[in-house]
């Protein structure tokens, strides 16, 4: 879990969850750390480049192995 979801256009629900985090700094720190870990794992240059290559491969109908061979 990396965050808290609230219904859209519900400022009372949002305020309640913000208060929850203020009242529970341990939860806030835990969510922050998990969020940081997710960003570091899922949004680094290697991961993003791999995803972009996979999209191009799917459009071009190439397998990842063919794409790697062409890049060499």
PDB file of C-alpha atoms in Angstrom, residues 1-71:
ATOM      1  CA  UNK A   1       0.000   0.000   0.000  1.00  0.00           C
ATOM      2  CA  UNK A   2       1.503   3.324  -1.082  1.00  0.00           C
ATOM      3  CA  UNK A   3      -1.342   5.725  -0.454  1.00  0.00           C
ATOM      4  CA  UNK A   4      -4.902   6.318   0.555  1.00  0.00           C
ATOM      5  CA  UNK A   5      -7.754   6.609  -1.921  1.00  0.00           C
ATOM      6  CA  UNK A   6     -10.717   8.882  -1.349  1.00  0.00           C
ATOM      7  CA  UNK A   7     -13.812   9.351  -3.481  1.00  0.00           C
ATOM      8  CA  UNK A   8     -13.505  12.099  -6.069  1.00  0.00           C
ATOM      9  CA  UNK A   9     -15.199  15.406  -5.271  1.00  0.00           C
ATOM     10  CA  UNK A  10     -15.452  14.481  -1.588  1.00  0.00           C
ATOM     11  CA  UNK A  11     -13.534  17.119   0.371  1.00  0.00           C
ATOM     12  CA  UNK A  12     -14.753  15.735   3.712  1.00  0.00           C
ATOM     13  CA  UNK A  13     -13.298  12.299   2.962  1.00  0.00           C
ATOM     14  CA  UNK A  14     -10.040  13.932   1.883  1.00  0.00           C
ATOM     15  CA  UNK A  15      -9.922  16.038   5.047  1.00  0.00           C
ATOM     16  CA  UNK A  16     -10.580  12.954   7.179  1.00  0.00           C
ATOM     17  CA  UNK A  17      -7.685  11.083   5.591  1.00  0.00           C
ATOM     18  CA  UNK A  18      -5.324  14.048   5.909  1.00  0.00           C
ATOM     19  CA  UNK A  19      -6.239  14.248   9.596  1.00  0.00           C
ATOM     20  CA  UNK A  20      -5.617  10.504   9.868  1.00  0.00           C
ATOM     21  CA  UNK A  21      -2.101  10.973   8.528  1.00  0.00           C
ATOM     22  CA  UNK A  22      -1.445  13.940  10.801  1.00  0.00           C
ATOM     23  CA  UNK A  23      -2.617  11.916  13.798  1.00  0.00           C
ATOM     24  CA  UNK A  24      -0.570   8.879  12.737  1.00  0.00           C
ATOM     25  CA  UNK A  25       2.920   9.952  11.657  1.00  0.00           C
ATOM     26  CA  UNK A  26       4.036   6.323  11.577  1.00  0.00           C
ATOM     27  CA  UNK A  27       1.462   5.536   8.899  1.00  0.00           C
ATOM     28  CA  UNK A  28       2.439   8.661   6.978  1.00  0.00           C
ATOM     29  CA  UNK A  29       6.113   7.649   7.080  1.00  0.00           C
ATOM     30  CA  UNK A  30       5.305   4.066   6.048  1.00  0.00           C
ATOM     31  CA  UNK A  31       3.224   5.187   3.074  1.00  0.00           C
ATOM     32  CA  UNK A  32       5.923   7.667   2.086  1.00  0.00           C
ATOM     33  CA  UNK A  33       8.642   5.021   2.207  1.00  0.00           C
ATOM     34  CA  UNK A  34       6.589   2.516   0.221  1.00  0.00           C
ATOM     35  CA  UNK A  35       5.822   5.205  -2.345  1.00  0.00           C
ATOM     36  CA  UNK A  36       9.504   6.065  -2.657  1.00  0.00           C
ATOM     37  CA  UNK A  37      10.389   2.391  -3.124  1.00  0.00           C
ATOM     38  CA  UNK A  38       7.722   1.996  -5.811  1.00  0.00           C
ATOM     39  CA  UNK A  39       8.916   5.037  -7.730  1.00  0.00           C
ATOM     40  CA  UNK A  40      12.547   3.873  -7.523  1.00  0.00           C
ATOM     41  CA  UNK A  41      11.604   0.388  -8.771  1.00  0.00           C
ATOM     42  CA  UNK A  42       8.988   1.239 -11.396  1.00  0.00           C
ATOM     43  CA  UNK A  43      10.117   4.567 -12.795  1.00  0.00           C
ATOM     44  CA  UNK A  44      13.886   4.264 -13.204  1.00  0.00           C
ATOM     45  CA  UNK A  45      15.485   4.751 -16.616  1.00  0.00           C
ATOM     46  CA  UNK A  46      16.023   1.044 -17.267  1.00  0.00           C
ATOM     47  CA  UNK A  47      12.423   0.090 -16.503  1.00  0.00           C
ATOM     48  CA  UNK A  48      10.936   2.944 -18.503  1.00  0.00           C
ATOM     49  CA  UNK A  49      13.219   2.296 -21.483  1.00  0.00           C
ATOM     50  CA  UNK A  50      12.243  -1.378 -21.410  1.00  0.00           C
ATOM     51  CA  UNK A  51       8.564  -0.488 -21.408  1.00  0.00           C
ATOM     52  CA  UNK A  52       8.991   1.898 -24.336  1.00  0.00           C
ATOM     53  CA  UNK A  53      10.928  -0.729 -26.302  1.00  0.00           C
ATOM     54  CA  UNK A  54       8.191  -3.287 -25.579  1.00  0.00           C
ATOM     55  CA  UNK A  55       5.575  -0.869 -26.932  1.00  0.00           C
ATOM     56  CA  UNK A  56       7.564  -0.288 -30.110  1.00  0.00           C
ATOM     57  CA  UNK A  57       8.146  -4.037 -30.458  1.00  0.00           C
ATOM     58  CA  UNK A  58       4.431  -4.739 -30.144  1.00  0.00           C
ATOM     59  CA  UNK A  59       3.650  -2.102 -32.767  1.00  0.00           C
ATOM     60  CA  UNK A  60       6.309  -3.416 -35.124  1.00  0.00           C
ATOM     61  CA  UNK A  61       5.497  -7.048 -34.391  1.00  0.00           C
ATOM     62  CA  UNK A  62       9.002  -7.865 -33.177  1.00  0.00           C
ATOM     63  CA  UNK A  63       9.945 -10.080 -30.293  1.00  0.00           C
ATOM     64  CA  UNK A  64      12.258  -8.615 -27.629  1.00  0.00           C
ATOM     65  CA  UNK A  65      15.063 -10.886 -28.887  1.00  0.00           C
ATOM     66  CA  UNK A  66      14.750  -9.484 -32.416  1.00  0.00           C
ATOM     67  CA  UNK A  67      14.828  -5.961 -31.043  1.00  0.00           C
ATOM     68  CA  UNK A  68      17.993  -6.673 -29.003  1.00  0.00           C
ATOM     69  CA  UNK A  69      19.690  -8.249 -32.035  1.00  0.00           C
ATOM     70  CA  UNK A  70      18.897  -5.208 -34.176  1.00  0.00           C
ATOM     71  CA  UNK A  71      20.295  -2.878 -31.507  1.00  0.00           C
TER      72      UNK A  71
END
